[in-house]
Tab-separated table of C-alpha atoms in Angstrom:
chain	number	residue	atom	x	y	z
A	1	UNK	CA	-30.494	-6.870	-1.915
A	2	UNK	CA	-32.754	-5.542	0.708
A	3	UNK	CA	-35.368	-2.896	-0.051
A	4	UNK	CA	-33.781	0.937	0.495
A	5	UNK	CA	-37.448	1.570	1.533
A	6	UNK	CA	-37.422	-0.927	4.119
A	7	UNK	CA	-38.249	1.411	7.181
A	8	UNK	CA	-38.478	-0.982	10.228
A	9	UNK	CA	-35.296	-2.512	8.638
A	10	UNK	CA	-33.630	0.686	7.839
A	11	UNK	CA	-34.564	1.985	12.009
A	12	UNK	CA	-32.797	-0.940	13.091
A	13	UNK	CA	-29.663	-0.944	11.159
A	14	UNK	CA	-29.660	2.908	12.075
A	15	UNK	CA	-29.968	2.020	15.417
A	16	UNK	CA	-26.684	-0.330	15.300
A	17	UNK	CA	-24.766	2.134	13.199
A	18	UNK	CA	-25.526	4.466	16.108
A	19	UNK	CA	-24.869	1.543	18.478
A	20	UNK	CA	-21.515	1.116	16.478
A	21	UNK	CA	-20.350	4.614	16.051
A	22	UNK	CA	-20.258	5.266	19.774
A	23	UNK	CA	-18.285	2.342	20.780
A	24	UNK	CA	-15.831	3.710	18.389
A	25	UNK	CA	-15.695	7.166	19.712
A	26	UNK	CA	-15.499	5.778	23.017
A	27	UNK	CA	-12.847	3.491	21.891
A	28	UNK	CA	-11.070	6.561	20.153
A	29	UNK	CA	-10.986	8.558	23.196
A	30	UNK	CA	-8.844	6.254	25.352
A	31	UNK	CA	-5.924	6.858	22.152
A	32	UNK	CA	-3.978	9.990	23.675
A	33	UNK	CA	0.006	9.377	22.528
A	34	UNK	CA	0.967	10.962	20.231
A	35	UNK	CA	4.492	9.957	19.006
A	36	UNK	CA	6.817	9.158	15.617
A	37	UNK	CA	5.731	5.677	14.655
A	38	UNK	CA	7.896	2.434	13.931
A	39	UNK	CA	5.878	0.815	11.228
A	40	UNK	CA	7.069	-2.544	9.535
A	41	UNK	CA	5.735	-3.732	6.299
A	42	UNK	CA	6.412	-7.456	5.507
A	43	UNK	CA	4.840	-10.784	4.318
A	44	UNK	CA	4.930	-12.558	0.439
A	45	UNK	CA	2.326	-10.665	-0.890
A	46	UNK	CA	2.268	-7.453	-2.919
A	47	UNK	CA	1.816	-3.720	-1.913
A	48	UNK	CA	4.516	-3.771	1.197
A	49	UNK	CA	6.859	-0.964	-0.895
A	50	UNK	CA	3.660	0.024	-2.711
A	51	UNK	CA	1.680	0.959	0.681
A	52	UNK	CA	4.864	2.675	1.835
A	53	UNK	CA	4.788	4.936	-0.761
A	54	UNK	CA	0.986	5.576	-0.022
A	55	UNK	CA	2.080	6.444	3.175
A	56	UNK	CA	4.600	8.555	1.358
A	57	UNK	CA	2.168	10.258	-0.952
A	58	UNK	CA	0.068	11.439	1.887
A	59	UNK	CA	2.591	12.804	3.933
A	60	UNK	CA	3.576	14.868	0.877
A	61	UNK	CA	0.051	15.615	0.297
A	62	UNK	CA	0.376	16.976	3.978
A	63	UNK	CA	3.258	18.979	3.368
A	64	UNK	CA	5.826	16.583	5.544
A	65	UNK	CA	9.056	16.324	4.552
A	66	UNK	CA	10.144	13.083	3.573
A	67	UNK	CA	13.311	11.066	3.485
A	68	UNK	CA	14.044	7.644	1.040
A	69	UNK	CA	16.595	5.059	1.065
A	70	UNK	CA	16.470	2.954	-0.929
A	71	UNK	CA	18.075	-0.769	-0.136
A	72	UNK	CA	17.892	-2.458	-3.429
A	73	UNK	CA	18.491	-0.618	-6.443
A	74	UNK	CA	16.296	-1.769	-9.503
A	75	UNK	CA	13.479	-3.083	-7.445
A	76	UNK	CA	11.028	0.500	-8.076
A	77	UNK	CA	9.544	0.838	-11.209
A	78	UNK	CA	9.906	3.857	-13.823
A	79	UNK	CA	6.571	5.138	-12.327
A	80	UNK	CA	7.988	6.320	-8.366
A	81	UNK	CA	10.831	8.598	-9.178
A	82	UNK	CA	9.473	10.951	-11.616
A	83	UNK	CA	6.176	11.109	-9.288
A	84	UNK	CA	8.249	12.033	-6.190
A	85	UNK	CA	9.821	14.093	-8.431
A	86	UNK	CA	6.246	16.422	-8.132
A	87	UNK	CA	7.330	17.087	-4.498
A	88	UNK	CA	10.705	17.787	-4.973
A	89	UNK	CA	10.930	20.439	-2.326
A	90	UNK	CA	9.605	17.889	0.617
A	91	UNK	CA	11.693	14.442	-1.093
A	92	UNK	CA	14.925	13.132	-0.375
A	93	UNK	CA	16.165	9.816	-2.157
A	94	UNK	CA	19.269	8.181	-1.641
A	95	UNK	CA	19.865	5.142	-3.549
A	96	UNK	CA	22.227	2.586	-2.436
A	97	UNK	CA	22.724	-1.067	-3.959
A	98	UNK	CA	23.968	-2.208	-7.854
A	99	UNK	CA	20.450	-4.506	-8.090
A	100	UNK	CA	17.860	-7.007	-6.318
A	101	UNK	CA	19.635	-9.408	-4.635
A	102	UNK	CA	18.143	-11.914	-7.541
A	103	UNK	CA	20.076	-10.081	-9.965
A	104	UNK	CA	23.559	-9.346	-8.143
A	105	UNK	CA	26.461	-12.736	-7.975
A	106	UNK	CA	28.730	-10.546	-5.506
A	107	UNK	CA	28.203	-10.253	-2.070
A	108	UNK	CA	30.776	-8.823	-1.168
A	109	UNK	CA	29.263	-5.738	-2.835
A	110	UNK	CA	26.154	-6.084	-1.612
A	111	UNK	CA	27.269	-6.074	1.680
A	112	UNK	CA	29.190	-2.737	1.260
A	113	UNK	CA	25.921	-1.675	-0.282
A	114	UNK	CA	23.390	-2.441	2.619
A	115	UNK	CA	25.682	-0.745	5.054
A	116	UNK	CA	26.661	2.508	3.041
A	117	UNK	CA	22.792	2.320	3.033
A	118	UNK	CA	22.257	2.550	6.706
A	119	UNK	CA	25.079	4.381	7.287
A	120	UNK	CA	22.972	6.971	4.919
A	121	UNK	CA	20.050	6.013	7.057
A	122	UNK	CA	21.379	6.636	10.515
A	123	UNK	CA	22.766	10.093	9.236
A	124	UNK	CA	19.104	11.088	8.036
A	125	UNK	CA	17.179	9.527	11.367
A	126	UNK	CA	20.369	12.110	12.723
A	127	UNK	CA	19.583	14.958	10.961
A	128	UNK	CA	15.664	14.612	12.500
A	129	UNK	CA	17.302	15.611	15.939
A	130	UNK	CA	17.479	19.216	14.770
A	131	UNK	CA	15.215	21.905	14.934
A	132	UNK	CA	13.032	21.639	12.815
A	133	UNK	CA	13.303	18.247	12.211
A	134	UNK	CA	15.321	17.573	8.580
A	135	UNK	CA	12.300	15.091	7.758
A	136	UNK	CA	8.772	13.637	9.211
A	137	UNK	CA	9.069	10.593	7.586
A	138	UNK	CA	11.539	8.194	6.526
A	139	UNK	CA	11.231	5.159	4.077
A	140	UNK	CA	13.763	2.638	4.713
A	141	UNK	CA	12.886	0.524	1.726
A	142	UNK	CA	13.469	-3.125	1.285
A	143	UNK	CA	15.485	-2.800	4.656
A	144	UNK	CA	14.227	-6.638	5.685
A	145	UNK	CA	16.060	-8.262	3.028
A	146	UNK	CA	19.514	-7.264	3.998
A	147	UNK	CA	18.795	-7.961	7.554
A	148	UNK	CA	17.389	-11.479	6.391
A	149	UNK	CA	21.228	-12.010	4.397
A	150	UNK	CA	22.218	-10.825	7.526
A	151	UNK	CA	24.149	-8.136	6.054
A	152	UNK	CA	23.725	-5.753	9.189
A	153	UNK	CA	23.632	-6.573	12.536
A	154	UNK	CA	20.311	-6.726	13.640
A	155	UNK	CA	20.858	-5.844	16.837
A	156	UNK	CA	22.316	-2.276	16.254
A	157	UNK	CA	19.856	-1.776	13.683
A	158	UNK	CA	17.072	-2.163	15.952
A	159	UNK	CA	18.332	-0.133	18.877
A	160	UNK	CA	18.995	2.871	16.691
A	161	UNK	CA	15.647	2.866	15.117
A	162	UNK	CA	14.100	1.961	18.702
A	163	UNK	CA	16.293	5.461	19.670
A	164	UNK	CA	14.935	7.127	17.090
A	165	UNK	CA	13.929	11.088	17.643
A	166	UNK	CA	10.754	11.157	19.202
A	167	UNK	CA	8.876	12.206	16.958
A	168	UNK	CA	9.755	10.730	13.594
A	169	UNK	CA	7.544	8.047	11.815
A	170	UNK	CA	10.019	5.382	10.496
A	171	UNK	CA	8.046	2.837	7.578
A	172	UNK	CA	10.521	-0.673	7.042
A	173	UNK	CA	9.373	-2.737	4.133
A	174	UNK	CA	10.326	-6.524	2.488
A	175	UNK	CA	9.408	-9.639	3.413
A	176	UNK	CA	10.646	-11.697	5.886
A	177	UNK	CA	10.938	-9.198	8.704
A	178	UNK	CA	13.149	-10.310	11.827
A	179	UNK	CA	10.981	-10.740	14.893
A	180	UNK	CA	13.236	-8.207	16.876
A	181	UNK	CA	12.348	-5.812	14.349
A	182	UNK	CA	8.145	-6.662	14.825
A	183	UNK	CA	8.717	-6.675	18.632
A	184	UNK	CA	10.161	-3.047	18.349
A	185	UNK	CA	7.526	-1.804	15.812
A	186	UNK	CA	3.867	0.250	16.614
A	187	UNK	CA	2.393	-1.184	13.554
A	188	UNK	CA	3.147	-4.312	11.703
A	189	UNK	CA	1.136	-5.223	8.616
A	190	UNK	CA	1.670	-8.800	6.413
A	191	UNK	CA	0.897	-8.575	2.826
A	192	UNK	CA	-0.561	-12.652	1.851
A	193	UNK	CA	-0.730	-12.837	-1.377
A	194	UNK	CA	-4.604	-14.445	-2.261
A	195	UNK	CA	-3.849	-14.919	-5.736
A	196	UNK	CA	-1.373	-13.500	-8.237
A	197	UNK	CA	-1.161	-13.150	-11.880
A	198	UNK	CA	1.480	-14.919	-12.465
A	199	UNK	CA	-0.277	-17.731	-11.490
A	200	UNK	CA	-2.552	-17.665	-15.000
A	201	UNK	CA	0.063	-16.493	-16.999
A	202	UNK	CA	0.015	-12.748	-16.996
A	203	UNK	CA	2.999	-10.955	-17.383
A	204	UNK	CA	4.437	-8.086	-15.366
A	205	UNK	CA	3.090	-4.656	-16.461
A	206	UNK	CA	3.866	-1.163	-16.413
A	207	UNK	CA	2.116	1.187	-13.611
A	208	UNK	CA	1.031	-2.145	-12.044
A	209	UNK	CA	4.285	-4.421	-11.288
A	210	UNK	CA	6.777	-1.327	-12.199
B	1	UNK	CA	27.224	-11.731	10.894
B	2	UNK	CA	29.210	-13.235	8.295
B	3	UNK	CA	32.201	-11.951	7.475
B	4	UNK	CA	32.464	-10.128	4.141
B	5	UNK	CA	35.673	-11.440	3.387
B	6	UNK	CA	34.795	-15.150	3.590
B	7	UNK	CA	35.914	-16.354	0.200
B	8	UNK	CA	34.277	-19.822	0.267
B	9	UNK	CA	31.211	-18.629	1.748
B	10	UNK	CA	30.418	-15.830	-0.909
B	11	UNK	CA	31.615	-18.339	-3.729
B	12	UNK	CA	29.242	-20.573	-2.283
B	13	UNK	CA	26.503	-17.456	-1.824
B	14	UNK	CA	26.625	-16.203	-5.293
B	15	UNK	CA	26.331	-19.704	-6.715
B	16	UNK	CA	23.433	-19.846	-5.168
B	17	UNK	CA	22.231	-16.748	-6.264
B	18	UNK	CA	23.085	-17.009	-9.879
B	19	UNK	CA	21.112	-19.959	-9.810
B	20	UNK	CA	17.755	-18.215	-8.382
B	21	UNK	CA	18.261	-15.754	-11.110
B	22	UNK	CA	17.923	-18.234	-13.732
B	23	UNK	CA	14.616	-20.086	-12.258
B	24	UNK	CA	13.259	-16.558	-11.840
B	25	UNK	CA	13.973	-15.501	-15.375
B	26	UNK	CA	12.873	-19.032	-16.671
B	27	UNK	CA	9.557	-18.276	-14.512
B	28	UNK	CA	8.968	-14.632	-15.895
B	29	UNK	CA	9.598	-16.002	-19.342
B	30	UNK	CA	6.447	-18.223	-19.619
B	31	UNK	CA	4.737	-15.013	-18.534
B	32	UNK	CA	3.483	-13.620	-21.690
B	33	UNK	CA	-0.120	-12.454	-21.569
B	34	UNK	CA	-0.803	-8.471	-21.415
B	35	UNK	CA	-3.928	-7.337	-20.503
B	36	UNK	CA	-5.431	-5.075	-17.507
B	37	UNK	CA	-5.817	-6.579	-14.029
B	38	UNK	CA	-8.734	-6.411	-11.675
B	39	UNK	CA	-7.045	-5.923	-8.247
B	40	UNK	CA	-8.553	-6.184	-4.939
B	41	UNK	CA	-6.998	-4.929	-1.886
B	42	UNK	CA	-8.928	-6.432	1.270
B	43	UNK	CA	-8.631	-7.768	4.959
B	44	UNK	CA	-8.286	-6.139	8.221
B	45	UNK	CA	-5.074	-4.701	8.203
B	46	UNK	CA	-3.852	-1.346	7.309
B	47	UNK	CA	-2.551	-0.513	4.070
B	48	UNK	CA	-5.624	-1.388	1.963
B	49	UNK	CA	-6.230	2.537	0.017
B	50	UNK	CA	-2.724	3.037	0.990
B	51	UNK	CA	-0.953	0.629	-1.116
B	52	UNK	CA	-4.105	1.311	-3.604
B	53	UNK	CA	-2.674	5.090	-3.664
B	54	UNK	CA	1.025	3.990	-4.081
B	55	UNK	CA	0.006	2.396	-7.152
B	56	UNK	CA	-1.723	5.349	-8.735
B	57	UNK	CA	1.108	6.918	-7.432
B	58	UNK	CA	3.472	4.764	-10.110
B	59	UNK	CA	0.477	4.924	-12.557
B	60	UNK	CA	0.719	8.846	-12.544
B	61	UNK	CA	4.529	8.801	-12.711
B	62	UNK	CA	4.007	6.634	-15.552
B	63	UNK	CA	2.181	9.353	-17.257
B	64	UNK	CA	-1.278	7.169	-16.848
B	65	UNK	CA	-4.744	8.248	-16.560
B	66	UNK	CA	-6.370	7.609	-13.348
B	67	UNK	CA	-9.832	7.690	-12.417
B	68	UNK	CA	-10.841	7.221	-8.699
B	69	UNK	CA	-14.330	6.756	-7.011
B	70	UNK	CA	-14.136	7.629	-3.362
B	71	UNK	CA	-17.510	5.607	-2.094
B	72	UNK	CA	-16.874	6.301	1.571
B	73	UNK	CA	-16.759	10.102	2.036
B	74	UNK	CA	-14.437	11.373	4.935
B	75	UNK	CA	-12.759	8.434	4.757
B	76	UNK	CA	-9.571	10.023	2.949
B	77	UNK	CA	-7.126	11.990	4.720
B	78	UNK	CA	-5.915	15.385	4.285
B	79	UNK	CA	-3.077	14.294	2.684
B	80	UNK	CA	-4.384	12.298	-0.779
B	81	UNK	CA	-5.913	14.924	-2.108
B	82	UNK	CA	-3.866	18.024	-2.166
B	83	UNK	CA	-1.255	14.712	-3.114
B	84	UNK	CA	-3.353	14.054	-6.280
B	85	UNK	CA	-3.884	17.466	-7.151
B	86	UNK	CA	-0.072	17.855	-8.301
B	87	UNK	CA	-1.070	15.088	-10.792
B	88	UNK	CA	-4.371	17.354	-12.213
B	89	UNK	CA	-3.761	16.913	-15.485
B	90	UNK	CA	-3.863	13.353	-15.253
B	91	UNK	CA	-6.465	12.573	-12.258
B	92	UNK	CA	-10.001	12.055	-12.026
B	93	UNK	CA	-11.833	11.800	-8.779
B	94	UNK	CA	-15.414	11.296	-8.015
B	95	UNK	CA	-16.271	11.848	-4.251
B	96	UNK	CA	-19.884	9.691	-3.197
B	97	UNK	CA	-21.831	9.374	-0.184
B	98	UNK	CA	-22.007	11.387	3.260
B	99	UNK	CA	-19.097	9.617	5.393
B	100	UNK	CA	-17.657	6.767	6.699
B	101	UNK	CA	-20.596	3.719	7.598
B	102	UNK	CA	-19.437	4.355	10.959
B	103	UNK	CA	-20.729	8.092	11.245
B	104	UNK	CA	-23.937	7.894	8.846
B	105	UNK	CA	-26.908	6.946	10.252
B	106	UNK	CA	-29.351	6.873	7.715
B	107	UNK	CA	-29.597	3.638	5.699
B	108	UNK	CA	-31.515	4.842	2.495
B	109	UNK	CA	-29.441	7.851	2.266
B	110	UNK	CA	-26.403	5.432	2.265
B	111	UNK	CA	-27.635	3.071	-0.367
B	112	UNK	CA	-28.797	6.422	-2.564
B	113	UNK	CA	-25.017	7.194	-2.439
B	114	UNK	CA	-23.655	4.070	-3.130
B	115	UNK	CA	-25.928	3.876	-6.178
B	116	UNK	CA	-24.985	6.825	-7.262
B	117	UNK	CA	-20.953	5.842	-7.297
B	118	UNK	CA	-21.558	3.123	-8.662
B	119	UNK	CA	-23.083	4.818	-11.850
B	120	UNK	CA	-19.962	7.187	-11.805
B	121	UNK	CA	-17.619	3.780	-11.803
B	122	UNK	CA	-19.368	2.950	-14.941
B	123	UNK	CA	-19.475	6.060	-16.686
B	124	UNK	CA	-15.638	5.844	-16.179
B	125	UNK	CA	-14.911	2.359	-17.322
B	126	UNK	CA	-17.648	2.747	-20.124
B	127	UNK	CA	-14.917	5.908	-21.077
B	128	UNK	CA	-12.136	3.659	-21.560
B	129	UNK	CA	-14.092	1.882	-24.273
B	130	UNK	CA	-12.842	5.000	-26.112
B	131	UNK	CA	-9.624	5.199	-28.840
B	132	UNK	CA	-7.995	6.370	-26.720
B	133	UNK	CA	-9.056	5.207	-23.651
B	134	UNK	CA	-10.464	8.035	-20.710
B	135	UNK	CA	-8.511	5.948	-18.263
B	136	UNK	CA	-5.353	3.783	-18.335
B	137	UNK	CA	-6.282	2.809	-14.197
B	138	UNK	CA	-9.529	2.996	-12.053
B	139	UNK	CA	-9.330	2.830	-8.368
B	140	UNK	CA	-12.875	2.086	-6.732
B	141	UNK	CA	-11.943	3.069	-3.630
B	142	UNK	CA	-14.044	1.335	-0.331
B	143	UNK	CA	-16.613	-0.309	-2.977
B	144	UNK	CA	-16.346	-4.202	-0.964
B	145	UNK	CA	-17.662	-1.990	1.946
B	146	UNK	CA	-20.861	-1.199	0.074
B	147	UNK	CA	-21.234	-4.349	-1.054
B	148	UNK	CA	-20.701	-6.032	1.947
B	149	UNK	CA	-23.624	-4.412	2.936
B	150	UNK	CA	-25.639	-4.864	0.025
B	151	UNK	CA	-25.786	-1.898	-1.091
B	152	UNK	CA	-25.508	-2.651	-4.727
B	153	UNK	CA	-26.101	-5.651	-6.555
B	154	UNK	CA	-23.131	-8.298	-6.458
B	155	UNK	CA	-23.646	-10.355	-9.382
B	156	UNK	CA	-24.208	-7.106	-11.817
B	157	UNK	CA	-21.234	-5.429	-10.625
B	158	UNK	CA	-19.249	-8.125	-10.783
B	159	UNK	CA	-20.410	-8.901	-14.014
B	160	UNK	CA	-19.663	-5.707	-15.044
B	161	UNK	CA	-15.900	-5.238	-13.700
B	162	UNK	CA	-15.312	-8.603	-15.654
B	163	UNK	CA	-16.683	-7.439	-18.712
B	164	UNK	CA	-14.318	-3.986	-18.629
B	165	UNK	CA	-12.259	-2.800	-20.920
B	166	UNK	CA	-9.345	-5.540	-22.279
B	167	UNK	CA	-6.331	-3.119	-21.426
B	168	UNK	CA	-8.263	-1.437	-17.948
B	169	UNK	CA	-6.874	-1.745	-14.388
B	170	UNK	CA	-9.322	-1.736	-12.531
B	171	UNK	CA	-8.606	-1.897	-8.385
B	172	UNK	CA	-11.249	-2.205	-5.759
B	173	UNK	CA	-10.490	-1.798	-1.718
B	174	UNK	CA	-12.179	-2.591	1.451
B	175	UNK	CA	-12.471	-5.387	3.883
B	176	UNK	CA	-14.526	-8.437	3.843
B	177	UNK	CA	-14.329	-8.567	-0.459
B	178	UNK	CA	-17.341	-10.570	-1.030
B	179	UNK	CA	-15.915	-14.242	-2.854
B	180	UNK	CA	-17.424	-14.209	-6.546
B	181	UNK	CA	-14.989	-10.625	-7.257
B	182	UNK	CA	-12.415	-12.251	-5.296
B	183	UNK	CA	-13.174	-14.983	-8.451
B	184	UNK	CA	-13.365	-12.342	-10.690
B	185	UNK	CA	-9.866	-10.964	-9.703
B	186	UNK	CA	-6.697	-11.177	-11.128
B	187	UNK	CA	-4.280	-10.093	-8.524
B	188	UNK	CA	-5.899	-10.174	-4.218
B	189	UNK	CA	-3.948	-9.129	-1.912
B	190	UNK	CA	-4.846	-9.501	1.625
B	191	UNK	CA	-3.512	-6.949	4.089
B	192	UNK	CA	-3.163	-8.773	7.613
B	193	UNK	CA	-3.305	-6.889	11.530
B	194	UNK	CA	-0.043	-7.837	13.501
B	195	UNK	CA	0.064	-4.937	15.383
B	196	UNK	CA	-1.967	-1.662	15.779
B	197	UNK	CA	-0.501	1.221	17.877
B	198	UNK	CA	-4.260	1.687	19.059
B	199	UNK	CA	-3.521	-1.851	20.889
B	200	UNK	CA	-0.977	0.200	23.374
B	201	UNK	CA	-2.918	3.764	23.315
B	202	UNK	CA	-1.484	5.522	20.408
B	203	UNK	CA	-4.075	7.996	18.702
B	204	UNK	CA	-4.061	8.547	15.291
B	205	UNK	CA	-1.928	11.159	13.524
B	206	UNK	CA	-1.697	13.498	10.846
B	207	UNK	CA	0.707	11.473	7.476
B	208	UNK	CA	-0.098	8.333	8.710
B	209	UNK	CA	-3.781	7.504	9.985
B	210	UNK	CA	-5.034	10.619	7.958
């Protein structure tokens, strides 16, 4: 650890913090649109739901209004609802699905499931055409793993989200996202998992895997 | 897309998926150690605090105790805190430091902060040593930052996270986590770029940058 004291060291690495801080204002001030963001969260690793609802939490925190569906049924944990539950007056949350797809033997049900799910999504990415818009955001959760069973048609999902209202920020999470979906997105972010519990032994936990 | 209908195929389907079922509840069964995890959230993607605040999110839903250590000042949003503040009851933060690396430009004022949060980390986890515990989950948010620029003292606050409390979460964000916590860690996750809405001129907006 360097010396705090240091004073020719600490004038130099002033000098590049300065150095670095206007490159990044610079950088900033080329970012002018402003616009409802497709954002896809995807990859084997943990935290794709768990950032969404990050994402989530702050817009509440903001006072957006928010808007959840909910693909697979039995994938949150006990901790989610009761803490959306805090915002109740911003939160929507429709739940769709009898189960992760590990835990369900009929597809013909899940099928039905996944598209009385978007049909509840396109009527909420709808109701954002108003004015106001009915909500800011909108979680599509776990939306990649019935495209990945192919259980919508990708296609149509992607042009309606693509069509979205101009404004509205629209989060997709599971792994496995369909490259159509990443080629219409803003922001994409993978999840890798470095190393898991699981791996030594450790079981799943309350307020950490649900 | 398949067609819903198709007997043989679903037979075949939901063979298939009874059988992943039974390898995954084989897996989980081995799983049997409880204890709390040292997570670390790092890499250059988004999501990082994010996912970090969706899983004090579930912790507070949960009806847990959460302590956070913000070591990078100003680099929260507006959203998190007014967020958090619904949760009082249950939510301790500790705000360090004078801003993001970026915008500071005084070294020794820097490390003086990040000395100073790091005391407050320890006071917290020292808490949980407690009957009962101050904190069920601490979130030491940015700390790989400050020790990526050494800051603080690697080996003792490694030493230190590892020697926490047996039942303590403890989760630490940033990029570039240095590799002996990475060691120390139960559960990395490493949160991977695809693509950044700066890339094609978006700026960043209110509920989702901030």
């Amino acid at each position: 650890m360097t010396d705090p004291m240091d004073e020719d060291f600490n004038r130099r690495a002033n000098e590049k913090s300065r150095h670095r801080k206007a490159m990044r204002d610079r950088m900033l001030s080329t970012k002018t649109i402003e616009k409802g963001l497709l954002i896809v969260h995807t990859g084997k690793g943990k935290g794709k739901s768990t950032a969404a609802f990050g994402l989530v939490l702050r817009a509440l925190g903001n006072g957006m209004r928010v808007g959840i569906v909910q693909y697979v049924k039995g994938k949150w944990g006990t901790g989610e609802r009761p803490a959306l539950e805090r915002f109740s007056e911003l939160v929507t949350i429709r739940t769709m699905g009898e189960g992760f797809t590990w835990e369900t033997q009929d597809r013909a049900r899940d099928i039905a499931a996944a598209r009385a799910a978007w049909d509840a999504s396109k009527a909420m990415i709808e109701a954002c055409r108003a004015m106001p818009p009915a909500y800011d955001l909108i979680l599509l959760d776990e939306l990649n793993i019935v495209l990945r069973y192919d259980y919508l048609n990708l296609t149509e999902v992607v042009a309606f989200l693509a069509d979205r209202p101009k404004n509205l920020h629209v989060i997709v999470t599971g792994r496995n996202a369909k490259a159509a979906l990443v080629d219409a997105a803003d922001l994409v972010t993978e999840m890798t998992l470095v190393k898991h519990p699981f791996q030594v032994g450790v079981r799943a936990q309350k307020g950490i895997e649900f």
